[in-house]
Each structure stands twice: as structure tokens, then as C-alpha cells.
């Protein structure tokens, strides 16, 4: 099976190396979907920020994104990957594919390697979709033809105890209900206010399958994470995802997808100083539960 990620070993400052070798990284990224840069000298978030800068593509900021996760900026382009508790598994997903605004690539940086657990599973989404077609072509094509809608209940205030805990004010970058409604309308969402001032928002129909520039099809969506993990005080996974026509996506639709993705996923075990670049259109990522300290930071490319 294809190994993931591709690995580049080196030494010295990563920002200096990247400034001269972007084409090598991009070629390996195209081939593998994810690239690990290991052995370089990346001692702190500032060095990681400099490496991302040296890579030279425009950033995608957390503040402008519609991400549901609670995050904290460390430098201008670097933020904590997810503030959800260590015991919470983050299931495989394409970053922000549950919204109309998503980054094309993700950088991850390991500042503190986890003592136990805490790997980042990576899964080739093109291979997954091709296996799905082998297993049940009609169902795989139904995902592509029907698209998907996601519903999410956003709290009035950030709830760091949930993987989906970002407040509607922060998610939408607004201070008032009126401004929230205007932003949602401009993005094509439906919404409903609830008694506790939380906001249930439903996306327009978004694609479940994406065709890459080279013709490969990927299972580009948030369905696995939504189905397995969108559960907190406000959210019920069974109501969170439907096909584009409103029909619920059920366990029977997702069972074999989840099984295939588990088979294809490779756990990346972090070492301090590792930098991993992920093609967000080709590869899903997640986070295994962990105990003790772990600090993995992220930076997004628009
Ligand atoms: Fe993520």
C-alpha cells in the first residue's frame, strides 16, 4: 500500500531549506498527499512560522474561517490545532470541508511530542473513494450526485470542552444576531436561534466528492468526523448531516466508509520538531486521544 506521508530528512534551519526546495516538497506532496520534514532545527513556534513563511504561499487565517473548533493563535499564522480535551478523538476529516471556505494545504508542527497516544492519522481520500466505488458503486456515486448539508449548533460563548465548541460570534466574526444572520445569508446558510442563545446553522448543499486537477476523485467532506464525533451538549450526530436533498445520512450509508477509512489510515507518530504538510484536498487527518503533554500547532494555506 502507498506509504503516507512521504519523508524528507534534513538538518539545519527549515526555513532556509524550504526557501530553496519548495518544488521538491510540492512534487512529493503531489505524489503522496502528505510530506513529513524531520530532523530539521525547528525549536519553537517562531521557527515554524518562519518555515511556513519561507514556503511562500498565502495563509488562511483562523479568524476568517468558519471552523467549529476552538483554537488559540500562537503567532500570526500559527495556532493550536484543537483545544478539545486529550481524551476526545478527532475523527478523520478534510479541514473545514463542512463549510464553503477551506484551506488547500495544512502545516502541522510538533513542539512537544505526546508521551502516550496522540498520533495524527492520515488517510488518502482518493484511495478511499476508489475503494468505496469498488465496494458499492451506486452508493459512492450517490454521495457525488446528491452532495451533503451539515447542521451545527454553535454556543453563545466558546466551549473548550467540545471539539465543536466555537461560539457563533467567533465563528462568524460578528457581535450581534443581525450581523450573524447577514453573514449566514451571504454564505447561503439556513439558521434557527434557540432558547439558550445558541444558533443552529445548516450549510447550503456542499460537494461530498471533489475532482482534483489531475482527475482523481476524493471523498472530500466532513462526513466521517460528523458521523462519529459531532456529539456534545448541543449536537446530535444523527441530525447533523443529510444528503443535499435533506434525506438523513444513516449508519448504513457510513458503515463501510468508516471501515475502509480505518483500513487506509496511517498513524503519524510525532517527534518534537516534525513538520508535516498535508494536501487538504487529497488527504484526511484526525487526532488520536492522548495522555500527558502534547503540543501540535497548525498553520493553513489558503
Ligand atoms: Fe483538522
PDB file of C-alpha atoms and ligand atoms in Angstrom:
ATOM      1  CA  UNK A   1       0.000   0.000   0.000  1.00  0.00           C
ATOM      2  CA  UNK A   2       1.109   3.567  -0.588  1.00  0.00           C
ATOM      3  CA  UNK A   3       3.022   4.860   2.393  1.00  0.00           C
ATOM      4  CA  UNK A   4       1.976   8.157   3.843  1.00  0.00           C
ATOM      5  CA  UNK A   5       3.449  10.630   4.492  1.00  0.00           C
ATOM      6  CA  UNK A   6       6.424  10.937   2.133  1.00  0.00           C
ATOM      7  CA  UNK A   7       9.513  11.698   4.212  1.00  0.00           C
ATOM      8  CA  UNK A   8      12.241  14.306   3.732  1.00  0.00           C
ATOM      9  CA  UNK A   9      15.113  14.102   6.222  1.00  0.00           C
ATOM     10  CA  UNK A  10      17.414  17.027   6.798  1.00  0.00           C
ATOM     11  CA  UNK A  11      19.198  19.251   9.253  1.00  0.00           C
ATOM     12  CA  UNK A  12      19.692  22.931   9.917  1.00  0.00           C
ATOM     13  CA  UNK A  13      17.071  25.634   9.676  1.00  0.00           C
ATOM     14  CA  UNK A  14      13.900  24.502   7.939  1.00  0.00           C
ATOM     15  CA  UNK A  15      13.021  27.997   6.730  1.00  0.00           C
ATOM     16  CA  UNK A  16      16.325  28.263   4.873  1.00  0.00           C
ATOM     17  CA  UNK A  17      15.918  24.794   3.375  1.00  0.00           C
ATOM     18  CA  UNK A  18      12.312  25.385   2.312  1.00  0.00           C
ATOM     19  CA  UNK A  19      13.142  28.658   0.611  1.00  0.00           C
ATOM     20  CA  UNK A  20      15.327  26.637  -1.807  1.00  0.00           C
ATOM     21  CA  UNK A  21      13.386  23.366  -2.051  1.00  0.00           C
ATOM     22  CA  UNK A  22       9.699  24.198  -2.383  1.00  0.00           C
ATOM     23  CA  UNK A  23       9.492  22.368  -5.712  1.00  0.00           C
ATOM     24  CA  UNK A  24      10.834  19.151  -4.174  1.00  0.00           C
ATOM     25  CA  UNK A  25       8.284  19.357  -1.389  1.00  0.00           C
ATOM     26  CA  UNK A  26       5.444  20.057  -3.802  1.00  0.00           C
ATOM     27  CA  UNK A  27       6.406  17.143  -6.062  1.00  0.00           C
ATOM     28  CA  UNK A  28       6.389  14.736  -3.118  1.00  0.00           C
ATOM     29  CA  UNK A  29       3.134  16.262  -1.873  1.00  0.00           C
ATOM     30  CA  UNK A  30       1.508  15.653  -5.251  1.00  0.00           C
ATOM     31  CA  UNK A  31       2.676  12.040  -5.173  1.00  0.00           C
ATOM     32  CA  UNK A  32       1.935  11.143  -1.536  1.00  0.00           C
ATOM     33  CA  UNK A  33      -0.642  13.670  -0.348  1.00  0.00           C
ATOM     34  CA  UNK A  34       1.410  14.458   2.781  1.00  0.00           C
ATOM     35  CA  UNK A  35       5.081  15.193   3.461  1.00  0.00           C
ATOM     36  CA  UNK A  36       6.998  14.819   6.728  1.00  0.00           C
ATOM     37  CA  UNK A  37      10.043  17.067   7.180  1.00  0.00           C
ATOM     38  CA  UNK A  38      12.090  15.548  10.013  1.00  0.00           C
ATOM     39  CA  UNK A  39      15.472  16.265  11.559  1.00  0.00           C
ATOM     40  CA  UNK A  40      15.483  19.982  10.831  1.00  0.00           C
ATOM     41  CA  UNK A  41      16.038  22.522  13.547  1.00  0.00           C
ATOM     42  CA  UNK A  42      12.542  23.801  14.407  1.00  0.00           C
ATOM     43  CA  UNK A  43      12.791  24.600  18.113  1.00  0.00           C
ATOM     44  CA  UNK A  44       9.713  26.756  18.656  1.00  0.00           C
ATOM     45  CA  UNK A  45       6.553  28.210  17.086  1.00  0.00           C
ATOM     46  CA  UNK A  46       8.507  31.198  15.763  1.00  0.00           C
ATOM     47  CA  UNK A  47      10.796  28.878  13.787  1.00  0.00           C
ATOM     48  CA  UNK A  48       7.716  27.061  12.470  1.00  0.00           C
ATOM     49  CA  UNK A  49       6.123  30.370  11.484  1.00  0.00           C
ATOM     50  CA  UNK A  50       9.343  31.281   9.619  1.00  0.00           C
ATOM     51  CA  UNK A  51       9.283  27.928   7.787  1.00  0.00           C
ATOM     52  CA  UNK A  52       5.679  28.455   6.672  1.00  0.00           C
ATOM     53  CA  UNK A  53       6.592  31.954   5.557  1.00  0.00           C
ATOM     54  CA  UNK A  54       9.553  30.578   3.597  1.00  0.00           C
ATOM     55  CA  UNK A  55       7.262  28.097   1.832  1.00  0.00           C
ATOM     56  CA  UNK A  56       5.777  31.243   0.395  1.00  0.00           C
ATOM     57  CA  UNK A  57       2.043  30.700  -0.101  1.00  0.00           C
ATOM     58  CA  UNK A  58      -0.734  32.900   1.237  1.00  0.00           C
ATOM     59  CA  UNK A  59      -2.126  31.991   4.638  1.00  0.00           C
ATOM     60  CA  UNK A  60      -5.706  31.099   5.551  1.00  0.00           C
ATOM     61  CA  UNK A  61      -6.437  32.607   8.928  1.00  0.00           C
ATOM     62  CA  UNK A  62      -8.493  31.054  11.697  1.00  0.00           C
ATOM     63  CA  UNK A  63     -10.356  34.294  12.281  1.00  0.00           C
ATOM     64  CA  UNK A  64     -11.697  34.391   8.713  1.00  0.00           C
ATOM     65  CA  UNK A  65     -12.506  30.668   8.660  1.00  0.00           C
ATOM     66  CA  UNK A  66     -15.815  29.088   9.657  1.00  0.00           C
ATOM     67  CA  UNK A  67     -14.064  26.351  11.644  1.00  0.00           C
ATOM     68  CA  UNK A  68     -16.074  24.885  14.537  1.00  0.00           C
ATOM     69  CA  UNK A  69     -13.014  24.129  16.659  1.00  0.00           C
ATOM     70  CA  UNK A  70     -11.857  26.358  19.482  1.00  0.00           C
ATOM     71  CA  UNK A  71      -8.297  27.430  18.754  1.00  0.00           C
ATOM     72  CA  UNK A  72      -5.766  29.897  20.086  1.00  0.00           C
ATOM     73  CA  UNK A  73      -3.327  31.888  17.960  1.00  0.00           C
ATOM     74  CA  UNK A  74       0.331  31.481  18.956  1.00  0.00           C
ATOM     75  CA  UNK A  75       1.852  33.668  16.238  1.00  0.00           C
ATOM     76  CA  UNK A  76       0.112  35.475  13.427  1.00  0.00           C
ATOM     77  CA  UNK A  77      -0.004  32.397  11.182  1.00  0.00           C
ATOM     78  CA  UNK A  78       0.305  29.615  13.791  1.00  0.00           C
ATOM     79  CA  UNK A  79      -2.413  28.359  16.118  1.00  0.00           C
ATOM     80  CA  UNK A  80      -3.183  25.442  18.387  1.00  0.00           C
ATOM     81  CA  UNK A  81      -4.620  22.585  16.339  1.00  0.00           C
ATOM     82  CA  UNK A  82      -7.637  21.968  18.561  1.00  0.00           C
ATOM     83  CA  UNK A  83      -8.340  22.781  22.190  1.00  0.00           C
ATOM     84  CA  UNK A  84     -10.568  19.724  22.661  1.00  0.00           C
ATOM     85  CA  UNK A  85      -9.648  17.574  25.702  1.00  0.00           C
ATOM     86  CA  UNK A  86      -6.932  14.889  25.286  1.00  0.00           C
ATOM     87  CA  UNK A  87      -9.430  12.057  25.748  1.00  0.00           C
ATOM     88  CA  UNK A  88     -11.501  13.274  22.770  1.00  0.00           C
ATOM     89  CA  UNK A  89     -10.690  11.565  19.482  1.00  0.00           C
ATOM     90  CA  UNK A  90     -10.831  13.867  16.471  1.00  0.00           C
ATOM     91  CA  UNK A  91     -12.006  11.644  13.622  1.00  0.00           C
ATOM     92  CA  UNK A  92     -10.744  11.764  10.045  1.00  0.00           C
ATOM     93  CA  UNK A  93     -11.780  14.851   8.103  1.00  0.00           C
ATOM     94  CA  UNK A  94     -10.753  17.318   5.452  1.00  0.00           C
ATOM     95  CA  UNK A  95     -10.130  20.635   7.168  1.00  0.00           C
ATOM     96  CA  UNK A  96     -13.267  22.799   7.116  1.00  0.00           C
ATOM     97  CA  UNK A  97     -14.917  20.766   4.358  1.00  0.00           C
ATOM     98  CA  UNK A  98     -18.162  21.257   6.306  1.00  0.00           C
ATOM     99  CA  UNK A  99     -18.087  24.923   5.263  1.00  0.00           C
ATOM    100  CA  UNK A 100     -17.849  26.727   1.920  1.00  0.00           C
ATOM    101  CA  UNK A 101     -14.413  28.146   2.918  1.00  0.00           C
ATOM    102  CA  UNK A 102     -11.477  25.765   3.319  1.00  0.00           C
ATOM    103  CA  UNK A 103      -7.684  25.787   3.126  1.00  0.00           C
ATOM    104  CA  UNK A 104      -5.875  23.947   0.333  1.00  0.00           C
ATOM    105  CA  UNK A 105      -2.970  22.743   2.490  1.00  0.00           C
ATOM    106  CA  UNK A 106      -2.197  22.368   6.178  1.00  0.00           C
ATOM    107  CA  UNK A 107       1.087  22.557   8.022  1.00  0.00           C
ATOM    108  CA  UNK A 108       1.421  20.790  11.368  1.00  0.00           C
ATOM    109  CA  UNK A 109       4.336  21.234  13.758  1.00  0.00           C
ATOM    110  CA  UNK A 110       5.127  19.139  16.804  1.00  0.00           C
ATOM    111  CA  UNK A 111       6.540  21.288  19.592  1.00  0.00           C
ATOM    112  CA  UNK A 112       6.017  18.689  22.345  1.00  0.00           C
ATOM    113  CA  UNK A 113       5.674  15.046  21.341  1.00  0.00           C
ATOM    114  CA  UNK A 114       2.954  13.132  23.172  1.00  0.00           C
ATOM    115  CA  UNK A 115       4.100  10.621  25.749  1.00  0.00           C
ATOM    116  CA  UNK A 116       1.299   8.199  25.034  1.00  0.00           C
ATOM    117  CA  UNK A 117      -1.165   8.225  22.111  1.00  0.00           C
ATOM    118  CA  UNK A 118      -1.727  11.479  20.243  1.00  0.00           C
ATOM    119  CA  UNK A 119      -0.781  10.272  16.754  1.00  0.00           C
ATOM    120  CA  UNK A 120      -2.223  12.064  13.745  1.00  0.00           C
ATOM    121  CA  UNK A 121      -3.955   9.534  11.482  1.00  0.00           C
ATOM    122  CA  UNK A 122      -3.662  10.380   7.778  1.00  0.00           C
ATOM    123  CA  UNK A 123      -5.915   8.812   5.142  1.00  0.00           C
ATOM    124  CA  UNK A 124      -5.686   9.122   1.353  1.00  0.00           C
ATOM    125  CA  UNK A 125      -9.128  10.230   0.310  1.00  0.00           C
ATOM    126  CA  UNK A 126      -8.634   9.348  -3.376  1.00  0.00           C
ATOM    127  CA  UNK A 127      -7.856   5.757  -2.422  1.00  0.00           C
ATOM    128  CA  UNK A 128     -10.830   5.743  -0.085  1.00  0.00           C
ATOM    129  CA  UNK A 129     -13.226   6.889  -2.791  1.00  0.00           C
ATOM    130  CA  UNK A 130     -11.873   4.370  -5.253  1.00  0.00           C
ATOM    131  CA  UNK A 131     -12.366   1.588  -2.649  1.00  0.00           C
ATOM    132  CA  UNK A 132     -15.880   2.876  -1.998  1.00  0.00           C
ATOM    133  CA  UNK A 133     -16.658   2.561  -5.704  1.00  0.00           C
ATOM    134  CA  UNK A 134     -15.275  -0.972  -5.724  1.00  0.00           C
ATOM    135  CA  UNK A 135     -17.433  -1.867  -2.709  1.00  0.00           C
ATOM    136  CA  UNK A 136     -20.708  -0.223  -3.820  1.00  0.00           C
ATOM    137  CA  UNK A 137     -20.552   1.924  -6.951  1.00  0.00           C
ATOM    138  CA  UNK A 138     -24.152   3.130  -6.743  1.00  0.00           C
ATOM    139  CA  UNK A 139     -23.758   4.388  -3.213  1.00  0.00           C
ATOM    140  CA  UNK A 140     -20.386   6.022  -3.920  1.00  0.00           C
ATOM    141  CA  UNK A 141     -21.927   7.818  -6.871  1.00  0.00           C
ATOM    142  CA  UNK A 142     -24.938   8.845  -4.798  1.00  0.00           C
ATOM    143  CA  UNK A 143     -22.649  10.807  -2.487  1.00  0.00           C
ATOM    144  CA  UNK A 144     -21.173  12.597  -5.515  1.00  0.00           C
ATOM    145  CA  UNK A 145     -24.537  13.275  -7.154  1.00  0.00           C
ATOM    146  CA  UNK A 146     -26.511  14.336  -4.070  1.00  0.00           C
ATOM    147  CA  UNK A 147     -23.953  16.358  -2.112  1.00  0.00           C
ATOM    148  CA  UNK A 148     -24.338  16.975   1.575  1.00  0.00           C
ATOM    149  CA  UNK A 149     -25.607  19.539   4.086  1.00  0.00           C
ATOM    150  CA  UNK A 150     -24.195  19.954   7.582  1.00  0.00           C
ATOM    151  CA  UNK A 151     -26.018  21.347  10.604  1.00  0.00           C
ATOM    152  CA  UNK A 152     -24.149  22.559  13.624  1.00  0.00           C
ATOM    153  CA  UNK A 153     -25.305  24.187  16.844  1.00  0.00           C
ATOM    154  CA  UNK A 154     -22.901  26.911  17.892  1.00  0.00           C
ATOM    155  CA  UNK A 155     -22.903  28.124  21.512  1.00  0.00           C
ATOM    156  CA  UNK A 156     -23.255  31.708  22.641  1.00  0.00           C
ATOM    157  CA  UNK A 157     -19.785  31.537  24.256  1.00  0.00           C
ATOM    158  CA  UNK A 158     -16.760  29.378  23.374  1.00  0.00           C
ATOM    159  CA  UNK A 159     -16.985  25.895  24.922  1.00  0.00           C
ATOM    160  CA  UNK A 160     -13.452  24.489  25.012  1.00  0.00           C
ATOM    161  CA  UNK A 161     -14.813  21.177  26.324  1.00  0.00           C
ATOM    162  CA  UNK A 162     -16.185  20.337  22.870  1.00  0.00           C
ATOM    163  CA  UNK A 163     -14.427  19.676  19.564  1.00  0.00           C
ATOM    164  CA  UNK A 164     -17.232  21.808  18.057  1.00  0.00           C
ATOM    165  CA  UNK A 165     -17.279  24.468  20.742  1.00  0.00           C
ATOM    166  CA  UNK A 166     -16.514  27.686  18.873  1.00  0.00           C
ATOM    167  CA  UNK A 167     -19.141  30.334  19.583  1.00  0.00           C
ATOM    168  CA  UNK A 168     -21.288  31.744  16.790  1.00  0.00           C
ATOM    169  CA  UNK A 169     -19.813  35.205  17.443  1.00  0.00           C
ATOM    170  CA  UNK A 170     -16.277  33.918  16.904  1.00  0.00           C
ATOM    171  CA  UNK A 171     -17.163  31.540  14.056  1.00  0.00           C
ATOM    172  CA  UNK A 172     -18.950  34.220  12.078  1.00  0.00           C
ATOM    173  CA  UNK A 173     -16.772  37.127  13.210  1.00  0.00           C
ATOM    174  CA  UNK A 174     -19.777  39.141  14.433  1.00  0.00           C
ATOM    175  CA  UNK A 175     -21.107  40.728  17.630  1.00  0.00           C
ATOM    176  CA  UNK A 176     -24.856  40.766  17.062  1.00  0.00           C
ATOM    177  CA  UNK A 177     -27.629  38.439  15.916  1.00  0.00           C
ATOM    178  CA  UNK A 178     -28.384  40.720  12.982  1.00  0.00           C
ATOM    179  CA  UNK A 179     -24.788  40.586  11.778  1.00  0.00           C
ATOM    180  CA  UNK A 180     -24.756  36.802  12.251  1.00  0.00           C
ATOM    181  CA  UNK A 181     -27.858  36.457  10.078  1.00  0.00           C
ATOM    182  CA  UNK A 182     -26.405  38.719   7.388  1.00  0.00           C
ATOM    183  CA  UNK A 183     -23.191  36.661   7.259  1.00  0.00           C
ATOM    184  CA  UNK A 184     -25.086  33.363   7.106  1.00  0.00           C
ATOM    185  CA  UNK A 185     -27.379  34.665   4.371  1.00  0.00           C
ATOM    186  CA  UNK A 186     -24.394  35.768   2.302  1.00  0.00           C
ATOM    187  CA  UNK A 187     -22.966  32.238   2.567  1.00  0.00           C
ATOM    188  CA  UNK A 188     -26.242  30.533   1.651  1.00  0.00           C
ATOM    189  CA  UNK A 189     -26.919  29.004   5.081  1.00  0.00           C
ATOM    190  CA  UNK A 190     -30.260  28.349   6.800  1.00  0.00           C
ATOM    191  CA  UNK A 191     -30.431  29.046  10.544  1.00  0.00           C
ATOM    192  CA  UNK A 192     -32.543  28.904  13.655  1.00  0.00           C
ATOM    193  CA  UNK A 193     -31.982  30.600  17.023  1.00  0.00           C
ATOM    194  CA  UNK A 194     -32.514  28.532  20.125  1.00  0.00           C
ATOM    195  CA  UNK A 195     -33.680  29.469  23.619  1.00  0.00           C
ATOM    196  CA  UNK A 196     -30.195  29.395  25.148  1.00  0.00           C
ATOM    197  CA  UNK A 197     -28.902  31.877  22.510  1.00  0.00           C
ATOM    198  CA  UNK A 198     -27.154  29.088  20.640  1.00  0.00           C
ATOM    199  CA  UNK A 199     -27.522  29.073  16.870  1.00  0.00           C
ATOM    200  CA  UNK A 200     -28.334  26.092  14.669  1.00  0.00           C
ATOM    201  CA  UNK A 201     -26.904  26.703  11.200  1.00  0.00           C
ATOM    202  CA  UNK A 202     -27.292  24.492   8.128  1.00  0.00           C
ATOM    203  CA  UNK A 203     -24.956  24.835   5.164  1.00  0.00           C
ATOM    204  CA  UNK A 204     -26.021  25.129   1.549  1.00  0.00           C
ATOM    205  CA  UNK A 205     -25.519  21.890  -0.413  1.00  0.00           C
ATOM    206  CA  UNK A 206     -21.776  21.209  -0.415  1.00  0.00           C
ATOM    207  CA  UNK A 207     -19.924  18.641  -2.503  1.00  0.00           C
ATOM    208  CA  UNK A 208     -19.192  15.239  -0.940  1.00  0.00           C
ATOM    209  CA  UNK A 209     -16.708  14.310  -3.669  1.00  0.00           C
ATOM    210  CA  UNK A 210     -14.086  16.567  -5.224  1.00  0.00           C
ATOM    211  CA  UNK A 211     -12.282  16.097  -8.532  1.00  0.00           C
ATOM    212  CA  UNK A 212      -8.619  17.107  -8.314  1.00  0.00           C
ATOM    213  CA  UNK A 213      -6.775  18.877 -11.123  1.00  0.00           C
ATOM    214  CA  UNK A 214      -5.267  15.566 -12.267  1.00  0.00           C
ATOM    215  CA  UNK A 215      -8.707  13.902 -12.431  1.00  0.00           C
ATOM    216  CA  UNK A 216      -8.556  11.888  -9.217  1.00  0.00           C
ATOM    217  CA  UNK A 217     -11.754  11.925  -7.192  1.00  0.00           C
ATOM    218  CA  UNK A 218     -11.560  12.330  -3.412  1.00  0.00           C
ATOM    219  CA  UNK A 219     -14.128  11.826  -0.671  1.00  0.00           C
ATOM    220  CA  UNK A 220     -13.784  15.500   0.244  1.00  0.00           C
ATOM    221  CA  UNK A 221     -16.156  16.189   3.102  1.00  0.00           C
ATOM    222  CA  UNK A 222     -16.586  16.038   6.858  1.00  0.00           C
ATOM    223  CA  UNK A 223     -18.922  13.049   6.947  1.00  0.00           C
ATOM    224  CA  UNK A 224     -16.774  10.607   8.918  1.00  0.00           C
ATOM    225  CA  UNK A 225     -15.942  13.137  11.626  1.00  0.00           C
ATOM    226  CA  UNK A 226     -19.507  14.405  11.722  1.00  0.00           C
ATOM    227  CA  UNK A 227     -20.986  10.958  11.927  1.00  0.00           C
ATOM    228  CA  UNK A 228     -18.581   9.638  14.545  1.00  0.00           C
ATOM    229  CA  UNK A 229     -17.748  12.668  16.546  1.00  0.00           C
ATOM    230  CA  UNK A 230     -20.141  15.595  16.373  1.00  0.00           C
ATOM    231  CA  UNK A 231     -21.597  14.956  19.742  1.00  0.00           C
ATOM    232  CA  UNK A 232     -21.680  17.418  22.593  1.00  0.00           C
ATOM    233  CA  UNK A 233     -24.227  19.142  24.821  1.00  0.00           C
ATOM    234  CA  UNK A 234     -25.777  20.813  21.756  1.00  0.00           C
ATOM    235  CA  UNK A 235     -25.130  18.496  18.829  1.00  0.00           C
ATOM    236  CA  UNK A 236     -26.594  15.120  17.901  1.00  0.00           C
ATOM    237  CA  UNK A 237     -24.698  13.395  15.067  1.00  0.00           C
ATOM    238  CA  UNK A 238     -27.902  11.813  13.795  1.00  0.00           C
ATOM    239  CA  UNK A 239     -29.275  15.282  12.968  1.00  0.00           C
ATOM    240  CA  UNK A 240     -26.010  16.841  11.839  1.00  0.00           C
ATOM    241  CA  UNK A 241     -25.672  15.505   8.302  1.00  0.00           C
ATOM    242  CA  UNK A 242     -28.086  14.949   5.437  1.00  0.00           C
ATOM    243  CA  UNK A 243     -27.778  14.433   1.723  1.00  0.00           C
ATOM    244  CA  UNK A 244     -28.214  17.607  -0.298  1.00  0.00           C
ATOM    245  CA  UNK A 245     -31.931  16.833  -0.745  1.00  0.00           C
ATOM    246  CA  UNK A 246     -32.465  16.679   3.028  1.00  0.00           C
ATOM    247  CA  UNK A 247     -32.637  12.908   3.443  1.00  0.00           C
ATOM    248  CA  UNK A 248     -30.663  11.842   6.541  1.00  0.00           C
ATOM    249  CA  UNK A 249     -27.325  10.114   6.094  1.00  0.00           C
ATOM    250  CA  UNK A 250     -27.619   6.972   8.178  1.00  0.00           C
ATOM    251  CA  UNK A 251     -25.345   4.437   9.800  1.00  0.00           C
ATOM    252  CA  UNK A 252     -25.904   2.069   6.895  1.00  0.00           C
ATOM    253  CA  UNK A 253     -24.531   4.688   4.471  1.00  0.00           C
ATOM    254  CA  UNK A 254     -21.460   5.282   6.589  1.00  0.00           C
ATOM    255  CA  UNK A 255     -20.568   1.829   7.928  1.00  0.00           C
ATOM    256  CA  UNK A 256     -18.385   0.660   5.067  1.00  0.00           C
ATOM    257  CA  UNK A 257     -16.909   4.140   4.502  1.00  0.00           C
ATOM    258  CA  UNK A 258     -15.743   4.214   8.116  1.00  0.00           C
ATOM    259  CA  UNK A 259     -14.364   0.699   7.921  1.00  0.00           C
ATOM    260  CA  UNK A 260     -12.447   1.437   4.701  1.00  0.00           C
ATOM    261  CA  UNK A 261     -11.040   4.681   6.099  1.00  0.00           C
ATOM    262  CA  UNK A 262      -9.825   2.864   9.215  1.00  0.00           C
ATOM    263  CA  UNK A 263      -8.076   0.334   6.983  1.00  0.00           C
ATOM    264  CA  UNK A 264      -6.391   3.039   4.887  1.00  0.00           C
ATOM    265  CA  UNK A 265      -5.407   5.380   7.732  1.00  0.00           C
ATOM    266  CA  UNK A 266      -1.784   5.556   8.781  1.00  0.00           C
ATOM    267  CA  UNK A 267      -0.928   6.917  12.224  1.00  0.00           C
ATOM    268  CA  UNK A 268       1.821   9.504  12.134  1.00  0.00           C
ATOM    269  CA  UNK A 269       3.724   9.235  15.445  1.00  0.00           C
ATOM    270  CA  UNK A 270       5.119  12.636  16.318  1.00  0.00           C
ATOM    271  CA  UNK A 271       8.670  13.515  17.238  1.00  0.00           C
ATOM    272  CA  UNK A 272       9.455  17.000  18.527  1.00  0.00           C
ATOM    273  CA  UNK A 273      10.484  19.230  15.623  1.00  0.00           C
ATOM    274  CA  UNK A 274       8.486  17.321  12.996  1.00  0.00           C
ATOM    275  CA  UNK A 275       6.727  19.423  10.379  1.00  0.00           C
ATOM    276  CA  UNK A 276       4.060  17.733   8.245  1.00  0.00           C
ATOM    277  CA  UNK A 277       2.490  19.320   5.185  1.00  0.00           C
ATOM    278  CA  UNK A 278      -0.890  17.876   4.127  1.00  0.00           C
ATOM    279  CA  UNK A 279      -2.757  18.370   0.845  1.00  0.00           C
ATOM    280  CA  UNK A 280      -6.199  19.103   2.273  1.00  0.00           C
ATOM    281  CA  UNK A 281      -7.956  18.095  -0.954  1.00  0.00           C
ATOM    282  CA  UNK A 282      -6.302  14.659  -1.097  1.00  0.00           C
ATOM    283  CA  UNK A 283      -5.730  13.522   2.487  1.00  0.00           C
ATOM    284  CA  UNK A 284      -7.851  13.455   5.634  1.00  0.00           C
ATOM    285  CA  UNK A 285      -6.386  13.879   9.106  1.00  0.00           C
ATOM    286  CA  UNK A 286      -7.516  13.395  12.686  1.00  0.00           C
ATOM    287  CA  UNK A 287      -6.107  13.123  16.196  1.00  0.00           C
ATOM    288  CA  UNK A 288      -5.859  10.076  18.414  1.00  0.00           C
ATOM    289  CA  UNK A 289      -6.564  10.515  22.131  1.00  0.00           C
ATOM    290  CA  UNK A 290      -3.516  11.010  24.314  1.00  0.00           C
ATOM    291  CA  UNK A 291      -2.388  11.405  27.892  1.00  0.00           C
ATOM    292  CA  UNK A 292       0.165  13.793  29.304  1.00  0.00           C
ATOM    293  CA  UNK A 293       1.543  16.753  27.394  1.00  0.00           C
ATOM    294  CA  UNK A 294       1.267  17.163  23.638  1.00  0.00           C
ATOM    295  CA  UNK A 295       1.596  20.336  21.631  1.00  0.00           C
ATOM    296  CA  UNK A 296       0.967  20.173  17.907  1.00  0.00           C
ATOM    297  CA  UNK A 297       0.446  23.510  16.177  1.00  0.00           C
ATOM    298  CA  UNK A 298      -1.082  24.223  12.792  1.00  0.00           C
ATOM    299  CA  UNK A 299      -0.889  26.765  10.016  1.00  0.00           C
ATOM    300  CA  UNK A 300      -3.177  26.846   6.991  1.00  0.00           C
ATOM    301  CA  UNK A 301      -2.521  27.732   3.362  1.00  0.00           C
ATOM    302  CA  UNK A 302      -5.390  29.362   1.507  1.00  0.00           C
TER     303      UNK A 302
HETATM  304 FE1  LIG B   1      -8.437  19.297  11.458  1.00  0.00          FE
END
